[in-house]
Amino acid sequence: MILVHVRRKARKRASEWFCAINLALFGLTLLAPGALFSAPAYAAFEAVLGEAGTGVLALGLGLVWVGGLVVNGARQGLTSTVRATCCFAGAIVYGLITAAYLIGAMGSGVLTPPVAGNGAITILALCCLYWIGEEKGCRNDA
């Protein structure tokens, strides 16, 4: 029965699920063995938190966001504040990821696809935040 509620809610929140899972997978990629941050595109990431710190932050936030979506799908409106908080933090993290890729691209002189891709995901996360606010009835048109 719980899975039916989660599946029904997941269709309406596909973009939010995408952002949350993508953020968690980005964190997992950073935590995988290898020196990913040795590439010039990741120079700004390395300067701020390092590979492990950025990976833990992205993975943790993504998993909490997915957890909020699962609980919200099962318990109708219980975790919309958790979802909104994670969505806001996710938009900030995606914005910082975009900025870091842009700084790395400017340093190497080559514009890479992750700049535009993560910029689009940042905008998508902000749209998700707006939709969560609409669900909660935060808008007052009176």
JSON list of C-alpha atoms in Angstrom, two decimals:
[
{"chain": "A", "resi": 1, "resn": "MET", "atom": "CA", "xyz": [0.00, 0.00, 0.00]},
{"chain": "A", "resi": 2, "resn": "ILE", "atom": "CA", "xyz": [2.83, 2.38, 0.84]},
{"chain": "A", "resi": 3, "resn": "LEU", "atom": "CA", "xyz": [4.48, 1.72, -2.53]},
{"chain": "A", "resi": 4, "resn": "VAL", "atom": "CA", "xyz": [1.24, 2.69, -4.29]},
{"chain": "A", "resi": 5, "resn": "HIS", "atom": "CA", "xyz": [1.26, 6.09, -2.54]},
{"chain": "A", "resi": 6, "resn": "VAL", "atom": "CA", "xyz": [4.97, 6.58, -3.28]},
{"chain": "A", "resi": 7, "resn": "ARG", "atom": "CA", "xyz": [4.49, 5.69, -6.97]},
{"chain": "A", "resi": 8, "resn": "ARG", "atom": "CA", "xyz": [1.51, 8.03, -7.30]},
{"chain": "A", "resi": 9, "resn": "LYS", "atom": "CA", "xyz": [3.39, 10.93, -5.69]},
{"chain": "A", "resi": 10, "resn": "ALA", "atom": "CA", "xyz": [6.60, 10.16, -7.62]},
{"chain": "A", "resi": 11, "resn": "ARG", "atom": "CA", "xyz": [4.91, 10.83, -10.95]},
{"chain": "A", "resi": 12, "resn": "LYS", "atom": "CA", "xyz": [3.98, 14.34, -9.84]},
{"chain": "A", "resi": 13, "resn": "ARG", "atom": "CA", "xyz": [7.46, 14.98, -8.46]},
{"chain": "A", "resi": 14, "resn": "ALA", "atom": "CA", "xyz": [9.64, 13.41, -11.14]},
{"chain": "A", "resi": 15, "resn": "SER", "atom": "CA", "xyz": [11.84, 16.49, -11.43]},
{"chain": "A", "resi": 16, "resn": "GLU", "atom": "CA", "xyz": [12.38, 16.57, -7.67]},
{"chain": "A", "resi": 17, "resn": "TRP", "atom": "CA", "xyz": [13.28, 12.86, -7.67]},
{"chain": "A", "resi": 18, "resn": "PHE", "atom": "CA", "xyz": [15.71, 13.52, -10.53]},
{"chain": "A", "resi": 19, "resn": "CYS", "atom": "CA", "xyz": [17.45, 16.35, -8.67]},
{"chain": "A", "resi": 20, "resn": "ALA", "atom": "CA", "xyz": [17.71, 14.35, -5.43]},
{"chain": "A", "resi": 21, "resn": "ILE", "atom": "CA", "xyz": [19.01, 11.16, -7.06]},
{"chain": "A", "resi": 22, "resn": "ASN", "atom": "CA", "xyz": [21.39, 13.09, -9.33]},
{"chain": "A", "resi": 23, "resn": "LEU", "atom": "CA", "xyz": [22.85, 14.88, -6.31]},
{"chain": "A", "resi": 24, "resn": "ALA", "atom": "CA", "xyz": [23.33, 11.59, -4.44]},
{"chain": "A", "resi": 25, "resn": "LEU", "atom": "CA", "xyz": [24.97, 9.99, -7.49]},
{"chain": "A", "resi": 26, "resn": "PHE", "atom": "CA", "xyz": [27.26, 13.00, -7.91]},
{"chain": "A", "resi": 27, "resn": "GLY", "atom": "CA", "xyz": [28.36, 12.45, -4.30]},
{"chain": "A", "resi": 28, "resn": "LEU", "atom": "CA", "xyz": [28.91, 8.73, -4.91]},
{"chain": "A", "resi": 29, "resn": "THR", "atom": "CA", "xyz": [31.01, 9.54, -7.97]},
{"chain": "A", "resi": 30, "resn": "LEU", "atom": "CA", "xyz": [33.23, 11.79, -5.88]},
{"chain": "A", "resi": 31, "resn": "LEU", "atom": "CA", "xyz": [33.62, 9.15, -3.17]},
{"chain": "A", "resi": 32, "resn": "ALA", "atom": "CA", "xyz": [34.66, 6.46, -5.66]},
{"chain": "A", "resi": 33, "resn": "PRO", "atom": "CA", "xyz": [38.37, 5.60, -5.76]},
{"chain": "A", "resi": 34, "resn": "GLY", "atom": "CA", "xyz": [40.50, 7.70, -8.04]},
{"chain": "A", "resi": 35, "resn": "ALA", "atom": "CA", "xyz": [41.84, 11.22, -8.25]},
{"chain": "A", "resi": 36, "resn": "LEU", "atom": "CA", "xyz": [38.89, 12.90, -9.93]},
{"chain": "A", "resi": 37, "resn": "PHE", "atom": "CA", "xyz": [39.79, 16.34, -8.60]},
{"chain": "A", "resi": 38, "resn": "SER", "atom": "CA", "xyz": [43.17, 16.30, -10.31]},
{"chain": "A", "resi": 39, "resn": "ALA", "atom": "CA", "xyz": [41.42, 17.41, -13.53]},
{"chain": "A", "resi": 40, "resn": "PRO", "atom": "CA", "xyz": [41.50, 21.19, -14.14]},
{"chain": "A", "resi": 41, "resn": "ALA", "atom": "CA", "xyz": [37.69, 21.42, -14.26]},
{"chain": "A", "resi": 42, "resn": "TYR", "atom": "CA", "xyz": [37.58, 20.42, -10.58]},
{"chain": "A", "resi": 43, "resn": "ALA", "atom": "CA", "xyz": [40.16, 22.92, -9.30]},
{"chain": "A", "resi": 44, "resn": "ALA", "atom": "CA", "xyz": [37.54, 25.06, -7.54]},
{"chain": "A", "resi": 45, "resn": "PHE", "atom": "CA", "xyz": [36.03, 22.01, -5.81]},
{"chain": "A", "resi": 46, "resn": "GLU", "atom": "CA", "xyz": [39.46, 20.96, -4.53]},
{"chain": "A", "resi": 47, "resn": "ALA", "atom": "CA", "xyz": [40.12, 24.44, -3.16]},
{"chain": "A", "resi": 48, "resn": "VAL", "atom": "CA", "xyz": [36.92, 24.57, -1.07]},
{"chain": "A", "resi": 49, "resn": "LEU", "atom": "CA", "xyz": [36.09, 21.19, 0.50]},
{"chain": "A", "resi": 50, "resn": "GLY", "atom": "CA", "xyz": [38.23, 18.63, -1.26]},
{"chain": "A", "resi": 51, "resn": "GLU", "atom": "CA", "xyz": [36.98, 15.51, -2.97]},
{"chain": "A", "resi": 52, "resn": "ALA", "atom": "CA", "xyz": [35.81, 13.60, 0.10]},
{"chain": "A", "resi": 53, "resn": "GLY", "atom": "CA", "xyz": [34.12, 16.59, 1.74]},
{"chain": "A", "resi": 54, "resn": "THR", "atom": "CA", "xyz": [32.22, 17.53, -1.40]},
{"chain": "A", "resi": 55, "resn": "GLY", "atom": "CA", "xyz": [31.25, 13.89, -1.96]},
{"chain": "A", "resi": 56, "resn": "VAL", "atom": "CA", "xyz": [29.95, 13.40, 1.57]},
{"chain": "A", "resi": 57, "resn": "LEU", "atom": "CA", "xyz": [28.00, 16.67, 1.42]},
{"chain": "A", "resi": 58, "resn": "ALA", "atom": "CA", "xyz": [26.39, 15.86, -1.94]},
{"chain": "A", "resi": 59, "resn": "LEU", "atom": "CA", "xyz": [25.64, 12.23, -1.06]},
{"chain": "A", "resi": 60, "resn": "GLY", "atom": "CA", "xyz": [24.23, 13.09, 2.37]},
{"chain": "A", "resi": 61, "resn": "LEU", "atom": "CA", "xyz": [21.99, 15.86, 1.10]},
{"chain": "A", "resi": 62, "resn": "GLY", "atom": "CA", "xyz": [20.80, 13.74, -1.81]},
{"chain": "A", "resi": 63, "resn": "LEU", "atom": "CA", "xyz": [19.94, 10.80, 0.47]},
{"chain": "A", "resi": 64, "resn": "VAL", "atom": "CA", "xyz": [18.08, 13.01, 2.97]},
{"chain": "A", "resi": 65, "resn": "TRP", "atom": "CA", "xyz": [16.16, 14.54, 0.06]},
{"chain": "A", "resi": 66, "resn": "VAL", "atom": "CA", "xyz": [15.25, 11.08, -1.32]},
{"chain": "A", "resi": 67, "resn": "GLY", "atom": "CA", "xyz": [14.24, 10.00, 2.20]},
{"chain": "A", "resi": 68, "resn": "GLY", "atom": "CA", "xyz": [11.97, 13.03, 2.49]},
{"chain": "A", "resi": 69, "resn": "LEU", "atom": "CA", "xyz": [10.38, 12.18, -0.85]},
{"chain": "A", "resi": 70, "resn": "VAL", "atom": "CA", "xyz": [9.79, 8.55, 0.18]},
{"chain": "A", "resi": 71, "resn": "VAL", "atom": "CA", "xyz": [8.26, 9.52, 3.53]},
{"chain": "A", "resi": 72, "resn": "ASN", "atom": "CA", "xyz": [6.18, 12.26, 1.90]},
{"chain": "A", "resi": 73, "resn": "GLY", "atom": "CA", "xyz": [4.88, 9.76, -0.65]},
{"chain": "A", "resi": 74, "resn": "ALA", "atom": "CA", "xyz": [3.78, 7.46, 2.16]},
{"chain": "A", "resi": 75, "resn": "ARG", "atom": "CA", "xyz": [2.59, 10.04, 4.66]},
{"chain": "A", "resi": 76, "resn": "GLN", "atom": "CA", "xyz": [0.83, 12.68, 2.56]},
{"chain": "A", "resi": 77, "resn": "GLY", "atom": "CA", "xyz": [2.31, 16.12, 3.50]},
{"chain": "A", "resi": 78, "resn": "LEU", "atom": "CA", "xyz": [4.32, 15.17, 6.55]},
{"chain": "A", "resi": 79, "resn": "THR", "atom": "CA", "xyz": [7.72, 16.08, 5.16]},
{"chain": "A", "resi": 80, "resn": "SER", "atom": "CA", "xyz": [7.09, 18.99, 2.83]},
{"chain": "A", "resi": 81, "resn": "THR", "atom": "CA", "xyz": [9.27, 21.18, 5.07]},
{"chain": "A", "resi": 82, "resn": "VAL", "atom": "CA", "xyz": [12.11, 18.63, 4.85]},
{"chain": "A", "resi": 83, "resn": "ARG", "atom": "CA", "xyz": [11.64, 18.49, 1.08]},
{"chain": "A", "resi": 84, "resn": "ALA", "atom": "CA", "xyz": [11.64, 22.28, 0.80]},
{"chain": "A", "resi": 85, "resn": "THR", "atom": "CA", "xyz": [14.76, 22.59, 2.96]},
{"chain": "A", "resi": 86, "resn": "CYS", "atom": "CA", "xyz": [16.61, 19.91, 0.97]},
{"chain": "A", "resi": 87, "resn": "CYS", "atom": "CA", "xyz": [15.44, 21.45, -2.29]},
{"chain": "A", "resi": 88, "resn": "PHE", "atom": "CA", "xyz": [16.71, 24.88, -1.22]},
{"chain": "A", "resi": 89, "resn": "ALA", "atom": "CA", "xyz": [20.03, 23.41, -0.08]},
{"chain": "A", "resi": 90, "resn": "GLY", "atom": "CA", "xyz": [20.19, 21.35, -3.28]},
{"chain": "A", "resi": 91, "resn": "ALA", "atom": "CA", "xyz": [19.66, 24.46, -5.40]},
{"chain": "A", "resi": 92, "resn": "ILE", "atom": "CA", "xyz": [22.52, 26.15, -3.53]},
{"chain": "A", "resi": 93, "resn": "VAL", "atom": "CA", "xyz": [24.78, 23.09, -3.94]},
{"chain": "A", "resi": 94, "resn": "TYR", "atom": "CA", "xyz": [23.93, 22.82, -7.65]},
{"chain": "A", "resi": 95, "resn": "GLY", "atom": "CA", "xyz": [24.60, 26.55, -8.04]},
{"chain": "A", "resi": 96, "resn": "LEU", "atom": "CA", "xyz": [27.98, 26.12, -6.36]},
{"chain": "A", "resi": 97, "resn": "ILE", "atom": "CA", "xyz": [28.74, 23.08, -8.53]},
{"chain": "A", "resi": 98, "resn": "THR", "atom": "CA", "xyz": [27.89, 25.16, -11.61]},
{"chain": "A", "resi": 99, "resn": "ALA", "atom": "CA", "xyz": [30.10, 28.01, -10.39]},
{"chain": "A", "resi": 100, "resn": "ALA", "atom": "CA", "xyz": [32.97, 25.61, -9.65]},
{"chain": "A", "resi": 101, "resn": "TYR", "atom": "CA", "xyz": [32.72, 24.05, -13.12]},
{"chain": "A", "resi": 102, "resn": "LEU", "atom": "CA", "xyz": [32.59, 27.55, -14.64]},
{"chain": "A", "resi": 103, "resn": "ILE", "atom": "CA", "xyz": [35.68, 28.65, -12.70]},
{"chain": "A", "resi": 104, "resn": "GLY", "atom": "CA", "xyz": [37.49, 25.47, -13.77]},
{"chain": "A", "resi": 105, "resn": "ALA", "atom": "CA", "xyz": [36.41, 26.00, -17.38]},
{"chain": "A", "resi": 106, "resn": "MET", "atom": "CA", "xyz": [37.63, 29.59, -17.34]},
{"chain": "A", "resi": 107, "resn": "GLY", "atom": "CA", "xyz": [40.94, 28.46, -15.85]},
{"chain": "A", "resi": 108, "resn": "SER", "atom": "CA", "xyz": [41.48, 25.82, -18.51]},
{"chain": "A", "resi": 109, "resn": "GLY", "atom": "CA", "xyz": [40.05, 27.92, -21.32]},
{"chain": "A", "resi": 110, "resn": "VAL", "atom": "CA", "xyz": [37.63, 25.16, -22.36]},
{"chain": "A", "resi": 111, "resn": "LEU", "atom": "CA", "xyz": [33.90, 25.42, -21.64]},
{"chain": "A", "resi": 112, "resn": "THR", "atom": "CA", "xyz": [32.68, 21.97, -20.60]},
{"chain": "A", "resi": 113, "resn": "PRO", "atom": "CA", "xyz": [29.13, 20.55, -20.83]},
{"chain": "A", "resi": 114, "resn": "PRO", "atom": "CA", "xyz": [28.73, 20.22, -17.02]},
{"chain": "A", "resi": 115, "resn": "VAL", "atom": "CA", "xyz": [28.55, 24.02, -16.78]},
{"chain": "A", "resi": 116, "resn": "ALA", "atom": "CA", "xyz": [25.30, 24.17, -18.76]},
{"chain": "A", "resi": 117, "resn": "GLY", "atom": "CA", "xyz": [23.97, 20.85, -17.45]},
{"chain": "A", "resi": 118, "resn": "ASN", "atom": "CA", "xyz": [24.37, 21.73, -13.80]},
{"chain": "A", "resi": 119, "resn": "GLY", "atom": "CA", "xyz": [23.08, 25.24, -14.47]},
{"chain": "A", "resi": 120, "resn": "ALA", "atom": "CA", "xyz": [19.90, 23.70, -15.88]},
{"chain": "A", "resi": 121, "resn": "ILE", "atom": "CA", "xyz": [19.59, 21.41, -12.85]},
{"chain": "A", "resi": 122, "resn": "THR", "atom": "CA", "xyz": [19.99, 24.46, -10.57]},
{"chain": "A", "resi": 123, "resn": "ILE", "atom": "CA", "xyz": [17.04, 26.10, -12.32]},
{"chain": "A", "resi": 124, "resn": "LEU", "atom": "CA", "xyz": [15.07, 22.84, -12.10]},
{"chain": "A", "resi": 125, "resn": "ALA", "atom": "CA", "xyz": [15.73, 22.64, -8.34]},
{"chain": "A", "resi": 126, "resn": "LEU", "atom": "CA", "xyz": [14.49, 26.23, -7.95]},
{"chain": "A", "resi": 127, "resn": "CYS", "atom": "CA", "xyz": [11.34, 25.31, -9.89]},
{"chain": "A", "resi": 128, "resn": "CYS", "atom": "CA", "xyz": [10.86, 22.32, -7.57]},
{"chain": "A", "resi": 129, "resn": "LEU", "atom": "CA", "xyz": [11.14, 24.68, -4.60]},
{"chain": "A", "resi": 130, "resn": "TYR", "atom": "CA", "xyz": [8.43, 26.86, -6.13]},
{"chain": "A", "resi": 131, "resn": "TRP", "atom": "CA", "xyz": [6.17, 23.83, -6.67]},
{"chain": "A", "resi": 132, "resn": "ILE", "atom": "CA", "xyz": [6.65, 22.70, -3.06]},
{"chain": "A", "resi": 133, "resn": "GLY", "atom": "CA", "xyz": [5.59, 26.17, -1.94]},
{"chain": "A", "resi": 134, "resn": "GLU", "atom": "CA", "xyz": [2.52, 25.94, -4.16]},
{"chain": "A", "resi": 135, "resn": "GLU", "atom": "CA", "xyz": [1.63, 22.56, -2.60]},
{"chain": "A", "resi": 136, "resn": "LYS", "atom": "CA", "xyz": [1.98, 23.98, 0.90]},
{"chain": "A", "resi": 137, "resn": "GLY", "atom": "CA", "xyz": [-0.23, 26.93, 0.00]},
{"chain": "A", "resi": 138, "resn": "CYS", "atom": "CA", "xyz": [2.48, 29.50, 0.70]},
{"chain": "A", "resi": 139, "resn": "ARG", "atom": "CA", "xyz": [1.16, 31.90, -1.92]},
{"chain": "A", "resi": 140, "resn": "ASN", "atom": "CA", "xyz": [-1.40, 34.47, -0.86]},
{"chain": "A", "resi": 141, "resn": "ASP", "atom": "CA", "xyz": [-3.16, 36.04, -3.83]},
{"chain": "A", "resi": 142, "resn": "ALA", "atom": "CA", "xyz": [-5.77, 37.81, -1.74]}
]
